[in-house]
Short mmCIF file of C-alpha atoms in Angstrom, two decimals:
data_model
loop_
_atom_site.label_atom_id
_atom_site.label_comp_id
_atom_site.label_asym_id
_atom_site.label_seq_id
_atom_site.Cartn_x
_atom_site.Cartn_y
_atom_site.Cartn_z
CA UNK A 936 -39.64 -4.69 49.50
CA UNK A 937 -37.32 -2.94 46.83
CA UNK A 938 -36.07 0.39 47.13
CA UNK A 939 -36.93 2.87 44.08
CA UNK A 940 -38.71 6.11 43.62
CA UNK A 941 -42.59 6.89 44.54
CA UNK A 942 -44.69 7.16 41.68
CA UNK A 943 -46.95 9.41 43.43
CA UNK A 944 -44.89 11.70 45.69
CA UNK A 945 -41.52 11.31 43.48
CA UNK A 946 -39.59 10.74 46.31
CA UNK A 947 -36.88 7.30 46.95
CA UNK A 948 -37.70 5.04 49.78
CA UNK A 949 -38.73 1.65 50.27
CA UNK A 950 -41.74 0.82 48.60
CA UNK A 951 -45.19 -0.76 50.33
CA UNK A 952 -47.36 -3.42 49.62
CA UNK A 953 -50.99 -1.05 47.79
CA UNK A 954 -53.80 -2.07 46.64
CA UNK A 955 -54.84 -0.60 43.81
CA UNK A 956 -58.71 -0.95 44.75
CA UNK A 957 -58.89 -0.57 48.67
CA UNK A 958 -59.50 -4.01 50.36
CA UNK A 959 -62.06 -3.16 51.84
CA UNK A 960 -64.09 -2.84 48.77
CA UNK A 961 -62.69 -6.20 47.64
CA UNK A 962 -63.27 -9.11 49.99
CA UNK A 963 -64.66 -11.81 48.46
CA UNK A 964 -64.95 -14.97 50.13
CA UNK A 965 -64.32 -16.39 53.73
CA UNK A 966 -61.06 -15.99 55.43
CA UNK A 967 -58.44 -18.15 54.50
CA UNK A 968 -60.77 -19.70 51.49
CA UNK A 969 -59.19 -17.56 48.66
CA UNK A 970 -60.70 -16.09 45.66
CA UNK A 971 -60.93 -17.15 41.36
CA UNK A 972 -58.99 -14.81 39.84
CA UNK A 973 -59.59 -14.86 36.25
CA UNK A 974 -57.21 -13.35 33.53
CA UNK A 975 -58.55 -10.44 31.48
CA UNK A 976 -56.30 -11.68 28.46
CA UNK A 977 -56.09 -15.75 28.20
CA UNK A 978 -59.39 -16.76 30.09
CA UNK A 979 -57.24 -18.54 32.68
CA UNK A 980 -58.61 -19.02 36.02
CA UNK A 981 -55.83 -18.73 39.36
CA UNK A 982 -55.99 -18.93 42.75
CA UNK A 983 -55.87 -15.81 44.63
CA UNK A 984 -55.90 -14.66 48.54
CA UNK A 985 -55.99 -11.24 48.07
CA UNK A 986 -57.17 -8.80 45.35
CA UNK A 987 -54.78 -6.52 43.20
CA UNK A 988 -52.00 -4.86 44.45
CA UNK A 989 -49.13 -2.90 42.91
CA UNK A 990 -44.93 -3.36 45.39
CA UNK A 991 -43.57 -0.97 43.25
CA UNK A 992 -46.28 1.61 43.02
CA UNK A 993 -45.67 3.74 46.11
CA UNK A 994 -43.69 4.19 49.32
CA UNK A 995 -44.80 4.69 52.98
CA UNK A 996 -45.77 9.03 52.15
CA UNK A 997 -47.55 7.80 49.23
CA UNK A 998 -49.34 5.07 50.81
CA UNK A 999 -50.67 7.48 53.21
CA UNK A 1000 -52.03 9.41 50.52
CA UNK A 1001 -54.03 6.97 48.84
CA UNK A 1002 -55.13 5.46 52.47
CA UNK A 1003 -56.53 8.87 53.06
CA UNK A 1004 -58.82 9.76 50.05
CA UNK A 1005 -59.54 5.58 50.97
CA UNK A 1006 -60.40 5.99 54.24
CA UNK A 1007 -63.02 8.97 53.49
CA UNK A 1008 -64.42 7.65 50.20
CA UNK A 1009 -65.27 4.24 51.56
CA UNK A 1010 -66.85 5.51 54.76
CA UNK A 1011 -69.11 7.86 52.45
CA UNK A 1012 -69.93 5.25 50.06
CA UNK A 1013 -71.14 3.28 52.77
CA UNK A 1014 -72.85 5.97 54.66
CA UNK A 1015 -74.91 6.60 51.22
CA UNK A 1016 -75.66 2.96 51.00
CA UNK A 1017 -74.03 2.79 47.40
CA UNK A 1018 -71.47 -0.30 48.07
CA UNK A 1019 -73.02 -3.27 49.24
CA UNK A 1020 -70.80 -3.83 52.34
CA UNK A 1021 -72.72 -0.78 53.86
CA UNK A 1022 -76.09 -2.80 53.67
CA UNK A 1023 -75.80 -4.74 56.87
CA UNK A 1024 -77.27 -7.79 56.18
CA UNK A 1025 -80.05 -6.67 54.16
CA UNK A 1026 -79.88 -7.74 49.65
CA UNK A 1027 -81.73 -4.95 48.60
CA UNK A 1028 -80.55 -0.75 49.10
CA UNK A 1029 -82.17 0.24 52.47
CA UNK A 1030 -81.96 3.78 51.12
CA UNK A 1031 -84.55 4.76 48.69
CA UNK A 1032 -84.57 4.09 45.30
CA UNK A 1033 -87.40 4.56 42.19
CA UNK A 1034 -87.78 1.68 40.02
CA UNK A 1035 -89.51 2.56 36.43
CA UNK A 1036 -92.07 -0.34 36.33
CA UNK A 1037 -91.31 -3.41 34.84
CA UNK A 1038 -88.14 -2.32 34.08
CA UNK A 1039 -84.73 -2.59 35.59
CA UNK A 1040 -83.78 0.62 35.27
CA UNK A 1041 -84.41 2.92 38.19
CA UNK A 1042 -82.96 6.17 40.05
CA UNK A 1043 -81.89 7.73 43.17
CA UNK A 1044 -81.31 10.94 44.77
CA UNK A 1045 -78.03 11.31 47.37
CA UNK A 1046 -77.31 14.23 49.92
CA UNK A 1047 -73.38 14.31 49.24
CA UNK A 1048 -70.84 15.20 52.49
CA UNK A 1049 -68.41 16.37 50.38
CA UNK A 1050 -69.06 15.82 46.46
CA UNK A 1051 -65.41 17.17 45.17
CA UNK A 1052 -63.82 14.73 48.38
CA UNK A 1053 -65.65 11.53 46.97
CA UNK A 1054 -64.81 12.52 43.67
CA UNK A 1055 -60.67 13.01 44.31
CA UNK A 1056 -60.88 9.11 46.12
CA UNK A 1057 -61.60 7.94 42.78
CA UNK A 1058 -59.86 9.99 40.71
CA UNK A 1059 -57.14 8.31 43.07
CA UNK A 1060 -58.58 4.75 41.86
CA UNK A 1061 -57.91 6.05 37.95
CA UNK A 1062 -54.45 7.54 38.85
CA UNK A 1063 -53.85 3.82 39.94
CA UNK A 1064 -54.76 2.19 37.45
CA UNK A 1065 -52.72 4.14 35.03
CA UNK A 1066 -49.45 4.35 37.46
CA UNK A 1067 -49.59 0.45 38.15
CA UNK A 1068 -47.21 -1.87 36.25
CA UNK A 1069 -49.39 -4.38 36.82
CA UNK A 1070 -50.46 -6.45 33.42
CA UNK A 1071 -54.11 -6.68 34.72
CA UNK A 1072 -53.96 -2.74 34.21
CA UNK A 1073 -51.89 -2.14 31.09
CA UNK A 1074 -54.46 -1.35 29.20
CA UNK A 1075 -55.70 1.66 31.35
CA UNK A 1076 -53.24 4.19 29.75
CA UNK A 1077 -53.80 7.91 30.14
CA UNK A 1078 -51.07 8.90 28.84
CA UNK A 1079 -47.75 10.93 30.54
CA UNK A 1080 -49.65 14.55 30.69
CA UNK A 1081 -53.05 13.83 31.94
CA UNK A 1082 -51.33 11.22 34.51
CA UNK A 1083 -48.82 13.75 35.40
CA UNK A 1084 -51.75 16.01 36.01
CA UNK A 1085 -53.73 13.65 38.35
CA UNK A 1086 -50.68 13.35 40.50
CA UNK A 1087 -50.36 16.78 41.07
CA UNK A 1088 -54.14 17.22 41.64
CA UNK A 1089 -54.01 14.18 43.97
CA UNK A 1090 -50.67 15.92 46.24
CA UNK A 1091 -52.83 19.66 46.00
CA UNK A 1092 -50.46 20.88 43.85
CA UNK A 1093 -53.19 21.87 40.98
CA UNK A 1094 -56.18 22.80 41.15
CA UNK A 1095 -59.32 20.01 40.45
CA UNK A 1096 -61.11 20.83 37.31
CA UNK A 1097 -64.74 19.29 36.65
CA UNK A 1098 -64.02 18.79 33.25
CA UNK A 1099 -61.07 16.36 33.98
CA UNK A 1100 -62.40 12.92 34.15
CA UNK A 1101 -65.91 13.46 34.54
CA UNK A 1102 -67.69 11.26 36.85
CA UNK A 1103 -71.06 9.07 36.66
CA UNK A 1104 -72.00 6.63 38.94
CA UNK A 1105 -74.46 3.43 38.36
CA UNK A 1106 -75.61 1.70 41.11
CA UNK A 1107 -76.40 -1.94 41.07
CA UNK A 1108 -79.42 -2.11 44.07
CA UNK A 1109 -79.93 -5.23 44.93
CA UNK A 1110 -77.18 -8.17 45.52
CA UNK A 1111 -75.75 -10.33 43.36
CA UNK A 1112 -72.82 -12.24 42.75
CA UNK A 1113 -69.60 -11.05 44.44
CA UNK A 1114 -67.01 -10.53 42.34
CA UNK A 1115 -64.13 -8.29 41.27
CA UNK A 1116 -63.39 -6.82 37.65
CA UNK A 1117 -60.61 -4.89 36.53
CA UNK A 1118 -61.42 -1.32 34.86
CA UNK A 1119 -61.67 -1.39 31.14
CA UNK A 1120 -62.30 0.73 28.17
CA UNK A 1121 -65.11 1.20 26.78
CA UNK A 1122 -67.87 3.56 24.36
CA UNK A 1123 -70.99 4.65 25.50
CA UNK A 1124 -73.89 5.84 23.52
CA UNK A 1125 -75.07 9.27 25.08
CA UNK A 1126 -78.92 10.26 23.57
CA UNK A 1127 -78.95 13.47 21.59
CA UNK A 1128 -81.94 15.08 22.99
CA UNK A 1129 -83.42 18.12 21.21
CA UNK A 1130 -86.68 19.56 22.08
CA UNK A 1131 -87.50 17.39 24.66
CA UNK A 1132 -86.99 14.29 22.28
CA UNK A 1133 -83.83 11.89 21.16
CA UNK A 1134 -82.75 12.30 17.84
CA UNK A 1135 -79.75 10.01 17.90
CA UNK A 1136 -77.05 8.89 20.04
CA UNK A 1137 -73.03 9.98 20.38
CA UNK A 1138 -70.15 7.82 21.17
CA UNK A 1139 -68.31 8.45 24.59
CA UNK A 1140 -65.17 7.34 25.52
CA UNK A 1141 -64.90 5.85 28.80
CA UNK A 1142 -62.83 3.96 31.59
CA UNK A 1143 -65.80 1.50 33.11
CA UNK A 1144 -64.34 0.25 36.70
CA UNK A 1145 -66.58 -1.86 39.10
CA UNK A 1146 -66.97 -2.82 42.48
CA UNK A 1147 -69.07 -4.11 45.44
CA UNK A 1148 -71.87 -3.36 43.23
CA UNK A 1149 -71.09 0.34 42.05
CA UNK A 1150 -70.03 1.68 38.48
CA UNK A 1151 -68.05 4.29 37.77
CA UNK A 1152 -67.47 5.56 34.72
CA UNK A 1153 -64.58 8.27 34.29
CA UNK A 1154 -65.31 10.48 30.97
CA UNK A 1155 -61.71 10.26 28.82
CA UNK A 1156 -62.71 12.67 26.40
CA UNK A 1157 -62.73 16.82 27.04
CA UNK A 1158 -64.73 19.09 27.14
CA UNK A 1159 -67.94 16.80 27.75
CA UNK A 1160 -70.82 18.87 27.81
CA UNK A 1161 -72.42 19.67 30.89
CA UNK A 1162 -69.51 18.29 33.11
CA UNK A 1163 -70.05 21.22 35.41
CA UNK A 1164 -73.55 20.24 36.18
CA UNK A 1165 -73.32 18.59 39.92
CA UNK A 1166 -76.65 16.95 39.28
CA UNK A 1167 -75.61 14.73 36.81
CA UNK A 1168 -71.66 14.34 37.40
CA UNK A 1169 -69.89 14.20 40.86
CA UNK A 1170 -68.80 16.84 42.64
CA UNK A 1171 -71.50 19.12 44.49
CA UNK A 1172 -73.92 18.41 47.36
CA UNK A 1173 -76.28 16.12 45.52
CA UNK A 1174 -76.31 13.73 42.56
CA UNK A 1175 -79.10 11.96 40.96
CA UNK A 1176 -78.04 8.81 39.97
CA UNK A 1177 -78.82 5.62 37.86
CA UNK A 1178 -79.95 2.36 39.09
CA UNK A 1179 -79.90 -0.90 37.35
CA UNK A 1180 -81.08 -4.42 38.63
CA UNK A 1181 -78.52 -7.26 38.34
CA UNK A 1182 -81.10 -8.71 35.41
CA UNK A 1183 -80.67 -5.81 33.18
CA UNK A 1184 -76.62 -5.04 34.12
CA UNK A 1185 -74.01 -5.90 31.43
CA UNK A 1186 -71.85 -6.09 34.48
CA UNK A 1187 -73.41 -9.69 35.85
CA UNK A 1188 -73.63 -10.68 31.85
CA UNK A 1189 -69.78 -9.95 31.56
CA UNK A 1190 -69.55 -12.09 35.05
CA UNK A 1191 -71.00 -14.91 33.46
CA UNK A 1192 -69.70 -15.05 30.29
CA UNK A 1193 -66.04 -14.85 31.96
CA UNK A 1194 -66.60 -17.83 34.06
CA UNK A 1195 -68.47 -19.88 31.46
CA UNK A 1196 -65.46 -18.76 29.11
CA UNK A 1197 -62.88 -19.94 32.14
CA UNK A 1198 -64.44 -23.42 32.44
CA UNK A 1199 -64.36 -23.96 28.85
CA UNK A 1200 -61.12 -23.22 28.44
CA UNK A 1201 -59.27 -24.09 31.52
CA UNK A 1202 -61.64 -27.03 32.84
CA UNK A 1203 -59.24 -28.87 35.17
CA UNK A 1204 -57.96 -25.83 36.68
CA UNK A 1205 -61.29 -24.56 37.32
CA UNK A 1206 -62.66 -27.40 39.23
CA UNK A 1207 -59.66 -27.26 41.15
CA UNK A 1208 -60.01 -23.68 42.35
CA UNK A 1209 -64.01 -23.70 42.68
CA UNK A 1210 -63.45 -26.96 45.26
CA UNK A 1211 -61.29 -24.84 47.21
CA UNK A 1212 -63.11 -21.94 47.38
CA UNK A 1213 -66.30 -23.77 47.99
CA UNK A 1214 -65.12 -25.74 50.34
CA UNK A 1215 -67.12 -25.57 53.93
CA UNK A 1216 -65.39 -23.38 56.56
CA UNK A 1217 -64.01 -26.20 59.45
#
């Protein structure tokens, strides 16, 4: 590994190998088999045996930053049942959820352990994405000040403030297809509700990142209202949030579409991979 300065602690050393979404949240296939990895800007599919990771992100004190809020926010995810690898072998969410009828959507309540710790591990994830020089990432730029800001948030040099990157979460409660995605940018349309009924909807700004069947979506804008409300954004004790079945999820849609896109484009290559990766373990 090169030698250069820590983007996290500022300090020169030899860098480390980090992932930039903790392994653990992104195993994919069977040992050895290796993974489709599928550009976000030409379509192309490649052969991967690991997911992304950033050698000239952080050094050995930084690393052991990140592995922390990891090692806490993983264990809690899985403790709450909202990753998939905490399911044990079952394909639906052991813990329990309300479906509304017919339709996908649904909802959940959670008993958080520590709702401003979960919410630092992935304010951690979004400070990686916007520190990596990876291309997968480029386009996950917060800009100098309000990265500068999670670093020093992230070392407990500032102060956490719930109006920084709102959280949401969206759970996806029963299994589908594994897969990775890398965070993107998009717009949501938030209801206007007055007296008890919608009267329109408002754009939203928002970094979208997936995996092992949660969504998060990190608010870009400020001052979003209601940020403060632990209810509806992470950081208290509890936190109601939205379910969504992988038949009604844009995320499974976008899954699709990218492989269907892949093949199309890229047919040989494709084949290629998906008879290595499908090949029966010996």
């Amino acid at each position: 590994m090169s030698i250069g300065q820590c983007k996290l602690t500022l300090k020169s050393g030899k860098f480390v190998r980090s992932h930039l979404i903790p392994k653990a949240l992104t195993r994919l296939g069977r040992r050895g088999s290796g993974v489709m990895e599928i550009s976000p800007g030409t379509g192309r599919p490649r052969l991967r045996h690991d997911s992304w990771y950033d050698q000239s992100l952080v050094i050995r004190s930084g690393e052991d930053v990140l592995s922390d809020y990891d090692n806490y926010g993983i264990a809690e995810l899985k403790r709450l049942k909202l990753i998939w690898s905490g399911w044990g072998e079952a394909t639906i969410c052991p813990a329990p959820f309300e479906s509304f009828g017919d339709s996908p959507l649904g909802v959940r309540q959670v008993d958080l352990d520590d709702g401003r710790r979960l919410r630092a591990f992935f304010l951690s994830l979004l400070w990686r994405f916007s520190a990596s020089s990876k291309p997968e990432f480029a386009h996950i730029d917060l800009g100098v000040e309000r990265q500068e800001r999670l670093r020093r948030i992230l070392l407990k040099e500032e102060d956490d403030d719930l109006r920084f990157f709102p959280i949401v979460l969206f759970q996806i409660p029963k299994m589908g297809p594994r897969h990775n995605y890398v965070p993107t940018n998009e717009v949501l349309n938030l209801p206007i509700v007055e007296n008890n009924e919608c009267t329109g909807s408002r754009p939203i700004n928002v970094i979208r990142a997936y995996f092992d069947g949660l969504i998060v979506f990190f608010y870009v804008c400020e001052n979003v209202d209601g940020a403060e409300d632990e209810i509806s954004f992470l950081h208290g004790k509890k936190l109601t949030i939205a379910t969504l079945e992988p038949r009604g999820s844009i995320q499974f849609l976008m899954h699709d579409e990218t492989l269907s896109m892949a093949e199309a484009l890229f047919p040989d290559e494709f084949s290629r991979i998906m008879r290595v990766i499908s090949k029966p373990q010996q």
